[in-house]
Coordinates of N, CA and C in Angstrom, one line a residue:
M1 N 1.4 0.6 23.2 CA 1.1 0.9 21.6 C 2.2 0.7 20.5
I2 N 1.6 0.1 19.4 CA 2.8 -0.3 18.3 C 2.3 0.5 17.3
S3 N 3.5 1.2 16.8 CA 3.4 2.2 15.5 C 3.9 1.6 14.3
I4 N 3.0 1.2 13.5 CA 3.3 0.6 12.1 C 3.6 1.6 10.9
I5 N 4.8 1.9 10.6 CA 5.2 2.8 9.6 C 5.2 2.4 8.4
I6 N 4.9 2.9 7.4 CA 4.8 2.6 5.9 C 5.2 3.6 5.2
P7 N 6.4 3.7 4.4 CA 7.0 4.4 3.6 C 6.3 4.2 2.3
V8 N 5.8 5.3 1.6 CA 5.0 5.0 0.2 C 5.7 6.2 -0.7
H9 N 5.6 5.6 -2.0 CA 5.6 6.6 -3.1 C 4.7 5.9 -4.3
N10 N 3.6 6.3 -4.4 CA 2.4 5.8 -5.5 C 2.3 4.4 -5.2
E11 N 1.6 4.1 -4.0 CA 1.0 2.8 -3.5 C -0.2 2.8 -2.9
F12 N -1.1 3.6 -3.7 CA -2.3 3.7 -2.9 C -3.2 2.4 -3.3
K13 N -3.1 1.7 -4.2 CA -3.8 0.3 -4.7 C -3.3 -0.6 -3.4
N14 N -2.2 -0.7 -3.1 CA -1.5 -1.5 -2.5 C -2.1 -1.3 -0.8
L15 N -2.0 -0.1 -0.7 CA -2.7 0.3 0.6 C -3.9 0.0 1.0
Q16 N -4.8 0.2 -0.2 CA -6.3 -0.2 0.0 C -6.3 -1.7 0.5
Q17 N -5.6 -2.5 -0.2 CA -5.5 -4.0 0.1 C -5.0 -4.1 1.4
L18 N -3.8 -3.6 1.9 CA -3.2 -3.6 3.1 C -4.2 -3.5 4.4
F19 N -5.0 -2.4 4.3 CA -5.9 -1.9 5.2 C -7.0 -2.9 5.6
K20 N -7.0 -4.0 4.7 CA -8.2 -4.8 4.9 C -7.7 -6.1 5.6
V21 N -6.4 -5.9 5.7 CA -5.8 -7.2 6.6 C -6.4 -7.4 7.9
G22 N -6.9 -8.6 8.4 CA -7.6 -8.7 9.7 C -6.6 -8.3 11.1
C23 N -5.3 -8.4 10.9 CA -4.5 -8.3 12.0 C -4.8 -6.9 12.4
F24 N -4.8 -5.9 11.4 CA -4.9 -4.4 11.8 C -6.6 -4.2 12.6
L25 N -7.2 -5.1 11.9 CA -8.6 -4.8 12.5 C -8.8 -5.5 13.7
E26 N -8.1 -6.5 14.1 CA -8.2 -7.2 15.2 C -7.5 -6.6 16.6
H27 N -6.6 -5.9 16.2 CA -5.8 -5.3 17.5 C -5.9 -3.6 17.2
V28 N -7.0 -3.2 16.6 CA -7.0 -1.7 16.3 C -6.8 -0.9 17.5
K29 N -7.0 -1.5 18.8 CA -7.0 -0.4 19.9 C -5.3 -0.4 20.6
L30 N -4.4 -1.1 19.8 CA -3.1 -1.6 20.2 C -2.3 -0.6 19.3
L31 N -2.8 -0.1 17.9 CA -2.0 0.2 16.9 C -2.3 1.8 16.4
E32 N -1.1 2.4 16.0 CA -1.3 3.6 15.2 C -0.6 3.2 13.8
I33 N -1.1 3.7 12.8 CA -0.6 3.1 11.5 C -0.2 4.6 10.8
I34 N 1.0 4.8 10.7 CA 1.7 6.0 9.9 C 2.1 5.7 8.5
V35 N 1.3 6.4 7.5 CA 1.7 6.5 6.1 C 2.8 7.5 5.8
A36 N 4.0 7.3 5.6 CA 5.0 8.3 5.4 C 5.0 8.5 3.8
V37 N 4.5 9.5 3.1 CA 4.2 9.5 1.7 C 5.2 10.8 1.2
S38 N 6.0 10.3 0.1 CA 6.9 10.9 -0.4 C 6.4 12.2 -1.1
P39 N 7.1 13.4 -1.1 CA 6.9 14.5 -1.7 C 6.3 14.5 -3.0
M40 N 7.1 13.4 -3.8 CA 6.7 13.5 -5.4 C 5.3 12.5 -5.6
N41 N 4.8 12.0 -4.3 CA 3.7 11.1 -4.7 C 2.7 11.9 -5.5
S42 N 2.1 11.0 -6.7 CA 0.9 11.7 -7.3 C -0.1 11.0 -7.4
D43 N -0.4 9.9 -6.5 CA -1.7 9.2 -6.6 C -2.5 9.8 -5.4
T44 N -3.7 9.0 -5.2 CA -4.7 9.9 -4.3 C -4.7 9.3 -3.0
V45 N -3.7 9.4 -2.5 CA -3.4 9.0 -1.0 C -4.1 9.7 0.0
N46 N -4.5 10.8 -0.6 CA -5.3 11.6 0.6 C -6.8 10.9 0.9
L47 N -7.1 9.9 0.1 CA -8.2 9.3 0.7 C -8.2 8.4 1.6
L48 N -7.2 8.2 2.0 CA -6.8 7.4 3.2 C -7.1 8.1 4.5
D49 N -7.3 9.4 4.3 CA -7.6 10.2 5.6 C -8.8 9.8 6.2
N50 N -9.7 9.1 5.3 CA -11.0 8.5 5.9 C -10.8 7.3 6.7
I51 N -9.8 6.8 6.8 CA -9.4 5.3 7.6 C -9.0 5.5 8.7
P52 N -9.9 5.0 9.7 CA -9.6 5.2 11.3 C -8.1 4.5 11.5
K53 N -7.3 5.4 12.4 CA -6.1 5.0 12.9 C -5.2 5.3 12.0
V54 N -5.3 5.7 10.9 CA -4.2 6.2 10.0 C -3.8 7.5 9.8
K55 N -2.6 7.6 10.0 CA -2.1 8.9 10.1 C -1.3 9.4 8.8
I56 N -1.4 10.2 8.0 CA -0.7 10.6 6.8 C 0.3 11.7 7.2
V57 N 1.5 11.2 6.9 CA 2.7 12.2 7.3 C 3.4 12.6 5.5
R58 N 3.3 13.7 5.4 CA 3.7 14.2 3.8 C 5.2 14.6 4.0
C59 N 6.0 14.0 3.6 CA 7.5 14.0 4.0 C 8.1 15.1 3.2
K60 N 9.1 15.7 3.7 CA 9.7 16.6 2.9 C 10.4 16.1 1.9
N61 N 11.2 15.0 2.1 CA 12.2 14.6 0.9 C 11.8 13.0 0.8
K62 N 12.2 12.5 -0.4 CA 11.9 11.3 -0.9 C 12.9 10.4 -0.4
G63 N 12.7 9.0 0.0 CA 13.7 8.1 0.1 C 13.1 7.2 1.4
R64 N 13.2 6.0 1.4 CA 12.6 5.2 2.6 C 13.3 5.5 3.9
A65 N 14.6 5.8 3.8 CA 15.1 6.1 5.2 C 14.5 7.3 5.9
V66 N 14.8 8.4 4.9 CA 14.1 9.6 5.3 C 12.7 9.7 5.8
Q67 N 11.8 9.0 5.0 CA 10.4 9.0 5.2 C 10.1 8.2 6.4
M68 N 10.8 7.0 6.6 CA 10.7 6.3 8.0 C 11.1 6.8 9.0
N69 N 12.1 7.8 9.0 CA 12.8 8.4 10.0 C 12.0 9.5 10.5
E70 N 11.2 10.3 9.5 CA 10.3 11.4 9.9 C 9.1 10.9 10.5
A71 N 8.8 9.8 10.1 CA 7.5 9.2 10.7 C 7.8 8.6 12.0
S72 N 8.9 8.3 12.4 CA 9.2 7.6 13.5 C 9.5 8.8 14.6
K73 N 9.6 9.9 14.5 CA 9.5 11.2 15.3 C 8.3 11.5 15.9
I74 N 7.3 11.1 15.2 CA 5.9 11.6 15.7 C 5.2 10.3 16.2
A75 N 6.0 9.3 16.1 CA 5.1 7.9 16.4 C 4.9 7.7 17.8
L76 N 4.0 7.5 18.5 CA 3.6 7.4 19.9 C 3.9 6.0 20.3
G77 N 4.2 4.9 19.7 CA 4.3 3.7 20.2 C 5.8 3.3 20.8
S78 N 5.6 2.4 21.6 CA 7.0 2.0 22.3 C 7.6 0.8 21.4
I79 N 6.7 0.4 20.4 CA 7.5 -0.7 19.4 C 7.1 0.0 18.1
F80 N 8.1 0.0 17.3 CA 8.1 0.4 15.8 C 8.0 -0.8 14.9
V81 N 7.1 -0.8 13.9 CA 7.1 -1.9 12.8 C 7.2 -1.1 11.6
F82 N 8.2 -1.5 10.8 CA 8.6 -0.9 9.4 C 8.1 -1.8 8.3
L83 N 6.8 -1.5 7.6 CA 6.2 -2.4 6.6 C 6.3 -1.8 5.4
H84 N 6.5 -2.5 4.3 CA 6.4 -1.9 3.1 C 4.9 -2.2 2.6
A85 N 4.6 -1.2 1.6 CA 3.3 -1.3 1.3 C 2.8 -2.4 0.5
D86 N 3.8 -3.0 -0.3 CA 3.2 -4.3 -1.0 C 3.5 -5.8 -0.3
V87 N 3.9 -5.6 1.0 CA 3.7 -6.7 2.1 C 2.8 -6.8 2.8
V88 N 2.2 -8.0 2.8 CA 0.7 -8.3 3.6 C 1.0 -9.3 4.8
P89 N 1.1 -8.6 6.0 CA 1.1 -9.4 7.2 C 0.3 -10.8 7.4
P90 N 0.6 -11.8 7.9 CA -0.1 -12.8 8.0 C -0.9 -12.8 9.4
T91 N -1.9 -13.9 9.4 CA -2.8 -14.0 10.7 C -1.7 -14.0 11.9
G92 N -1.9 -13.5 12.9 CA -1.0 -13.6 14.2 C 0.0 -12.7 14.0
F93 N 0.0 -11.8 13.2 CA 1.5 -10.7 12.9 C 1.5 -10.1 14.2
I94 N 0.6 -9.2 14.8 CA 0.9 -8.4 16.2 C 1.1 -9.5 17.3
N95 N 0.4 -10.5 17.4 CA 0.7 -11.4 18.4 C 2.1 -12.1 18.4
D96 N 2.7 -12.3 17.2 CA 4.0 -12.8 17.1 C 5.1 -11.7 17.6
I97 N 4.7 -10.5 17.2 CA 5.7 -9.1 17.6 C 5.8 -9.2 19.2
L98 N 4.5 -9.1 19.9 CA 4.5 -8.9 21.2 C 5.2 -10.1 21.7
H99 N 4.8 -11.5 21.3 CA 5.5 -12.4 21.9 C 6.9 -12.6 21.7
S100 N 7.5 -12.0 20.7 CA 9.0 -12.1 20.5 C 9.6 -11.2 21.3
L101 N 9.0 -10.1 21.7 CA 9.5 -8.9 22.5 C 9.4 -9.2 24.1
Q102 N 8.4 -10.1 24.4 CA 8.1 -10.6 25.8 C 9.1 -11.6 26.0
N103 N 9.5 -12.3 25.1 CA 10.8 -13.4 25.2 C 12.0 -13.0 25.3
G104 N 12.4 -11.5 25.3 CA 13.7 -11.3 25.4 C 14.4 -10.5 24.3
Y105 N 13.5 -10.5 23.2 CA 14.0 -9.9 21.8 C 14.0 -8.6 21.9
D106 N 14.8 -7.6 21.5 CA 14.5 -6.2 21.4 C 14.1 -6.1 19.9
A107 N 14.2 -7.0 18.8 CA 13.8 -6.7 17.4 C 13.7 -7.9 16.9
G108 N 13.1 -7.7 15.6 CA 12.9 -9.0 14.9 C 12.7 -8.8 13.5
F109 N 12.5 -9.9 12.8 CA 11.9 -10.0 11.4 C 11.1 -11.1 11.1
F110 N 10.4 -11.1 10.0 CA 9.5 -12.1 9.7 C 10.0 -13.1 8.2
S111 N 9.9 -14.3 8.2 CA 10.0 -15.0 7.1 C 8.9 -14.6 5.9
Y112 N 9.2 -14.9 5.0 CA 8.0 -14.6 3.8 C 7.8 -15.4 2.7
R113 N 6.8 -15.5 2.0 CA 6.5 -16.0 0.5 C 6.0 -15.1 -0.5
F114 N 6.3 -15.3 -1.5 CA 5.6 -14.5 -2.7 C 4.5 -14.6 -3.1
D115 N 3.9 -13.9 -3.6 CA 2.3 -13.9 -4.2 C 2.2 -14.4 -5.4
K116 N 3.4 -14.9 -5.9 CA 3.4 -15.9 -7.0 C 3.9 -17.0 -7.0
D117 N 3.3 -18.1 -7.2 CA 3.9 -19.5 -6.5 C 4.6 -20.3 -7.8
T118 N 6.0 -20.0 -7.9 CA 6.7 -20.9 -8.5 C 7.8 -21.6 -7.8
W119 N 8.6 -22.6 -8.3 CA 9.5 -23.2 -7.4 C 10.8 -22.5 -7.1
Y120 N 11.0 -21.5 -8.1 CA 12.1 -20.4 -8.0 C 11.9 -19.4 -6.9
L121 N 10.7 -19.1 -6.9 CA 10.5 -18.1 -5.8 C 10.2 -18.8 -4.5
R122 N 9.8 -19.8 -4.4 CA 9.7 -20.7 -3.3 C 11.2 -20.9 -2.7
L123 N 12.2 -21.1 -3.5 CA 13.3 -21.1 -3.2 C 14.0 -20.0 -2.5
N124 N 13.5 -19.1 -3.2 CA 14.3 -17.8 -2.8 C 13.7 -17.4 -1.3
A125 N 12.3 -17.6 -1.3 CA 11.7 -17.4 0.1 C 12.2 -18.2 1.1
S126 N 12.7 -19.3 1.0 CA 13.0 -20.4 2.0 C 14.3 -19.7 2.8
F127 N 15.0 -18.8 2.1 CA 16.2 -18.4 2.8 C 15.8 -17.4 4.0
T128 N 14.6 -16.8 3.7 CA 14.4 -15.7 4.7 C 14.0 -16.3 6.2
A129 N 13.7 -17.7 6.3 CA 13.3 -18.3 7.5 C 14.6 -18.6 8.2
K130 N 15.9 -18.2 7.7 CA 17.2 -18.3 8.1 C 18.0 -17.4 8.4
D131 N 18.9 -17.3 9.3 CA 19.7 -16.1 9.6 C 20.8 -16.5 8.5
G132 N 21.3 -15.3 7.6 CA 22.2 -15.5 6.4 C 22.5 -14.1 5.9
L133 N 23.1 -14.5 4.4 CA 23.5 -13.2 3.8 C 22.7 -12.1 3.8
F134 N 21.2 -12.5 3.2 CA 20.1 -11.6 2.9 C 19.4 -11.2 4.0
T135 N 19.6 -11.6 5.4 CA 18.4 -11.4 6.4 C 18.6 -9.9 6.5
G136 N 17.7 -9.0 7.0 CA 17.5 -7.8 7.4 C 16.9 -6.9 6.1
G137 N 16.6 -7.5 5.0 CA 16.0 -6.7 4.0 C 14.6 -6.5 4.4
G138 N 14.2 -5.2 3.7 CA 13.0 -4.6 4.1 C 11.7 -5.4 3.9
D139 N 11.8 -6.2 3.1 CA 10.6 -7.2 2.8 C 10.3 -8.0 4.2
Q140 N 11.3 -8.1 4.8 CA 11.2 -9.1 6.0 C 10.5 -8.3 7.2
C141 N 10.4 -7.0 7.3 CA 9.5 -6.1 8.3 C 10.0 -6.3 9.7
L142 N 11.1 -5.1 9.5 CA 11.6 -4.9 10.8 C 10.7 -4.5 12.0
F143 N 10.7 -5.1 13.2 CA 10.1 -4.6 14.2 C 11.1 -4.7 15.3
I144 N 11.0 -3.3 16.2 CA 12.0 -3.0 17.2 C 11.4 -2.0 18.1
K145 N 11.8 -2.2 19.5 CA 11.7 -1.3 20.5 C 12.2 0.1 20.2
K146 N 11.3 1.0 20.5 CA 11.6 2.2 20.1 C 13.0 2.8 20.8
D147 N 13.3 2.5 22.1 CA 14.4 2.9 22.7 C 15.7 2.3 22.0
S148 N 15.4 1.2 21.2 CA 16.6 0.3 20.8 C 16.8 1.2 19.3
F149 N 15.8 1.4 18.9 CA 15.9 2.1 17.4 C 16.5 3.7 17.6
I150 N 16.2 4.2 18.5 CA 16.9 5.5 18.8 C 18.2 5.6 19.2
E151 N 18.4 4.5 20.1 CA 19.9 4.4 20.3 C 20.9 4.1 19.4
L152 N 20.3 3.4 18.3 CA 21.0 2.9 17.3 C 21.2 4.1 16.0
G153 N 20.5 5.3 16.4 CA 20.6 6.3 15.7 C 19.7 6.4 14.5
R154 N 18.6 5.7 14.5 CA 17.5 5.5 13.4 C 18.1 5.3 12.2
F155 N 17.5 5.3 10.8 CA 18.1 4.7 9.6 C 19.1 6.1 9.3
N156 N 19.9 5.6 8.4 CA 21.0 6.5 7.9 C 20.4 6.9 6.6
E157 N 20.0 8.3 6.5 CA 19.4 8.9 5.5 C 20.4 9.2 4.2
E158 N 21.6 8.9 4.3 CA 22.4 8.9 3.2 C 22.6 7.6 2.7
Q159 N 22.0 6.6 3.2 CA 22.1 5.2 2.5 C 20.7 5.2 1.5
V160 N 20.8 5.6 0.5 CA 19.4 5.9 -0.1 C 18.9 4.6 -1.0
L161 N 19.9 3.5 -0.7 CA 19.5 2.3 -1.2 C 19.9 1.2 -0.2
M162 N 19.4 0.3 0.2 CA 19.6 -0.9 1.2 C 19.9 -0.3 2.6
E163 N 19.1 0.7 2.9 CA 19.1 1.3 4.4 C 18.7 0.2 5.3
D164 N 18.1 -0.6 4.8 CA 17.5 -1.5 5.7 C 18.9 -2.7 6.1
F165 N 19.6 -3.1 5.2 CA 20.8 -3.5 5.7 C 22.0 -2.9 6.4
E166 N 22.0 -1.5 6.0 CA 22.7 -0.9 6.9 C 22.5 -0.7 8.2
F167 N 21.2 -0.6 8.5 CA 20.8 -0.6 10.0 C 20.8 -1.7 10.4
F168 N 20.7 -3.1 9.9 CA 20.8 -4.0 10.5 C 22.4 -4.6 11.0
S169 N 23.3 -4.0 10.0 CA 24.5 -4.2 10.2 C 24.8 -3.6 11.5
R170 N 24.4 -2.5 11.9 CA 24.6 -1.6 13.2 C 23.8 -2.4 14.4
M171 N 22.6 -3.0 14.2 CA 22.0 -4.0 15.1 C 23.1 -5.0 15.5
K172 N 23.8 -5.5 14.5 CA 24.3 -6.7 15.1 C 25.9 -6.5 15.5
K173 N 26.2 -5.2 15.1 CA 27.5 -4.7 15.9 C 27.4 -4.3 17.2
Q174 N 26.0 -3.7 17.4 CA 25.5 -3.6 18.9 C 25.2 -4.7 19.8
K175 N 25.0 -6.0 19.0 CA 24.5 -7.2 19.5 C 22.9 -7.0 20.1
V176 N 22.3 -6.2 19.3 CA 20.8 -6.3 19.7 C 20.2 -7.5 19.4
P177 N 19.6 -8.2 20.5 CA 19.1 -9.3 20.3 C 17.9 -9.4 19.4
Y178 N 17.7 -10.3 18.3 CA 16.8 -10.3 17.3 C 16.3 -11.7 17.1
T179 N 15.2 -11.8 16.6 CA 14.5 -13.1 16.0 C 14.1 -13.1 14.6
I180 N 14.0 -14.4 14.2 CA 13.2 -14.5 12.8 C 11.9 -15.1 12.9
V181 N 10.7 -14.6 12.8 CA 9.5 -15.1 13.2 C 9.2 -16.0 11.9
K182 N 9.0 -17.1 12.2 CA 8.8 -18.0 10.9 C 7.3 -18.2 10.9
N183 N 6.7 -17.0 10.3 CA 5.1 -17.0 10.0 C 5.1 -16.1 8.9
D184 N 4.8 -16.6 7.5 CA 5.3 -15.9 6.2 C 4.4 -14.7 6.1
L185 N 5.1 -13.6 5.7 CA 4.5 -12.5 5.1 C 4.3 -12.8 3.6
L186 N 3.4 -12.0 3.0 CA 3.1 -12.2 1.6 C 3.7 -11.0 0.8
V187 N 4.7 -11.3 0.0 CA 5.4 -10.2 -0.6 C 5.0 -10.2 -2.1
S188 N 4.9 -9.2 -2.6 CA 4.8 -8.9 -4.1 C 5.8 -9.5 -4.9
A189 N 5.4 -10.1 -5.9 CA 6.6 -10.5 -7.0 C 6.7 -9.9 -8.0
R190 N 6.2 -8.5 -8.0 CA 6.2 -7.6 -9.1 C 7.4 -7.2 -9.8
K191 N 8.6 -7.5 -9.1 CA 9.8 -7.0 -9.6 C 10.3 -8.2 -10.6
Y192 N 9.9 -9.5 -10.6 CA 10.0 -10.5 -11.2 C 9.1 -10.3 -12.6
E193 N 8.1 -9.7 -12.4 CA 7.2 -9.5 -13.8 C 7.9 -8.6 -14.6
C194 N 8.8 -7.8 -14.2 CA 9.5 -6.9 -15.1 C 10.8 -7.3 -15.4
N195 N 11.4 -8.3 -14.7 CA 12.8 -8.9 -14.9 C 12.8 -10.5 -15.0
S196 N 13.8 -10.9 -15.4 CA 14.0 -12.2 -15.5 C 14.5 -12.6 -14.0
Y197 N 14.1 -14.0 -13.6 CA 14.6 -14.4 -12.2 C 15.9 -14.2 -12.2
L198 N 16.8 -14.7 -13.1 CA 18.1 -14.7 -12.9 C 18.6 -13.2 -13.0
R199 N 18.2 -12.3 -13.6 CA 18.5 -10.8 -13.8 C 18.3 -10.3 -12.2
V200 N 17.1 -10.6 -11.6 CA 16.8 -10.2 -10.3 C 17.9 -10.7 -9.3
N201 N 17.9 -12.1 -9.4 CA 19.0 -12.7 -8.2 C 20.4 -12.2 -8.5
L202 N 20.8 -12.1 -9.8 CA 22.3 -12.0 -9.9 C 22.4 -10.4 -9.4
S203 N 21.7 -9.4 -9.7 CA 21.7 -8.1 -9.2 C 21.7 -8.0 -7.8
N204 N 20.8 -8.6 -7.3 CA 20.8 -8.5 -5.7 C 21.9 -9.0 -5.0
L205 N 22.4 -10.0 -5.7 CA 23.6 -10.7 -5.1 C 24.8 -9.4 -5.4
L206 N 25.1 -8.8 -6.6 CA 26.1 -8.0 -6.7 C 25.8 -6.8 -5.9
L207 N 24.5 -6.2 -5.6 CA 24.3 -5.2 -4.6 C 24.8 -5.3 -3.3
V208 N 24.5 -6.6 -2.8 CA 24.8 -7.1 -1.3 C 26.1 -7.1 -1.2
I209 N 26.9 -7.7 -2.1 CA 28.3 -7.7 -2.1 C 28.9 -6.2 -2.3
L210 N 28.7 -5.6 -3.2 CA 29.1 -4.2 -3.1 C 28.9 -3.3 -1.8
F211 N 27.8 -3.6 -1.3 CA 27.3 -2.9 0.1 C 28.3 -3.4 1.1
K212 N 28.5 -4.8 1.1 CA 29.3 -5.3 2.1 C 30.5 -4.7 1.8
L213 N 31.2 -4.5 0.8 CA 32.6 -3.9 0.4 C 32.3 -2.3 0.9
G214 N 31.3 -1.7 1.2 CA 31.4 -0.3 1.6 C 31.2 0.7 0.2
Y215 N 30.4 0.2 -0.6 CA 30.1 1.0 -1.8 C 29.1 2.0 -1.5
P216 N 29.3 3.2 -1.8 CA 28.4 4.4 -1.4 C 26.8 4.0 -2.0
G217 N 26.0 4.7 -0.9 CA 24.5 4.4 -1.2 C 24.1 5.0 -2.4
D218 N 24.5 6.2 -2.8 CA 24.1 6.9 -4.0 C 24.4 6.0 -5.2
K219 N 25.6 5.5 -5.3 CA 26.2 4.7 -6.4 C 25.4 3.3 -6.4
L220 N 25.0 2.7 -5.3 CA 24.2 1.6 -5.2 C 22.9 2.0 -6.0
K221 N 22.3 3.0 -5.6 CA 20.9 3.1 -6.1 C 21.3 3.4 -7.7
T222 N 22.2 4.4 -8.0 CA 22.2 4.2 -9.5 C 22.3 3.1 -10.2
L223 N 23.2 2.2 -9.7 CA 23.5 0.8 -10.3 C 22.2 0.0 -10.1
H224 N 21.3 -0.2 -9.2 CA 20.3 -0.9 -9.1 C 19.2 -0.3 -10.1
N225 N 19.0 1.0 -10.5 CA 18.2 1.5 -11.3 C 18.4 1.2 -12.8
R226 N 19.8 0.9 -13.1 CA 20.4 0.4 -14.6 C 20.0 -1.2 -14.7
L227 N 20.2 -1.8 -13.3 CA 20.3 -3.2 -13.6 C 18.7 -3.8 -13.3
I228 N 17.7 -3.1 -12.7 CA 16.1 -3.5 -12.5 C 15.3 -2.6 -12.9
R229 N 14.5 -3.3 -13.8 CA 13.5 -2.4 -14.3 C 12.1 -2.7 -13.6
T230 N 11.7 -1.7 -13.3 CA 10.3 -1.5 -12.6 C 9.3 -0.7 -13.3
S231 N 7.9 -1.2 -13.0 CA 6.8 -0.4 -13.4 C 6.0 0.4 -12.2
Y232 N 6.8 0.5 -11.3 CA 6.0 1.1 -10.1 C 7.1 2.1 -9.4
N233 N 6.7 2.9 -8.6 CA 7.5 3.6 -7.7 C 8.2 5.0 -8.4
G234 N 8.3 4.9 -9.7 CA 9.0 5.9 -10.1 C 10.5 6.3 -9.8

């Protein structure tokens, strides 16, 4: 079984769209979907209770690392997939994951494109098909064998921002074999609707550099909230 874990905070509209994706319907017997809801969630996520194969976990604390860890502890699958609510999987998504693991990889990520088509967003997205400085971001949808995830100690809950990059750094240190699947996810460009392209990219670069230098997670989050304006997630 494959456990798809989705951490959410006020993402009901995105979840409604996400559960219409064909790959979930085609492989329904292989999947369990766990929606890990923040305790401060204020939208009508309880309506998801009526969707088959979806489990709702109302988490004790807010934060992607905390919520994903809590969901992972009840997950039944031998493979974990960590998917953001505003990221839509492509056709062949589940088959790509199975194929990657059958070919000797213990983990992997996907390339992606944005749901807004501009040359500069295409440029940004092109880097996700290559292994580099920004590999391992949450929008790339980490999939990993359950045993490997547990051996690595799950997500670091003190890393309140960039928990994905911190986990990936441990993957590399432990030489976990991984791949990048070149079958594009569709990622929301909503961050660029509230901020200029230059602001987002310079902020991302600064945050990654500070993370690499060991800047504490809580300070990274404070800085992120000052630099990046959002109309979602609270």
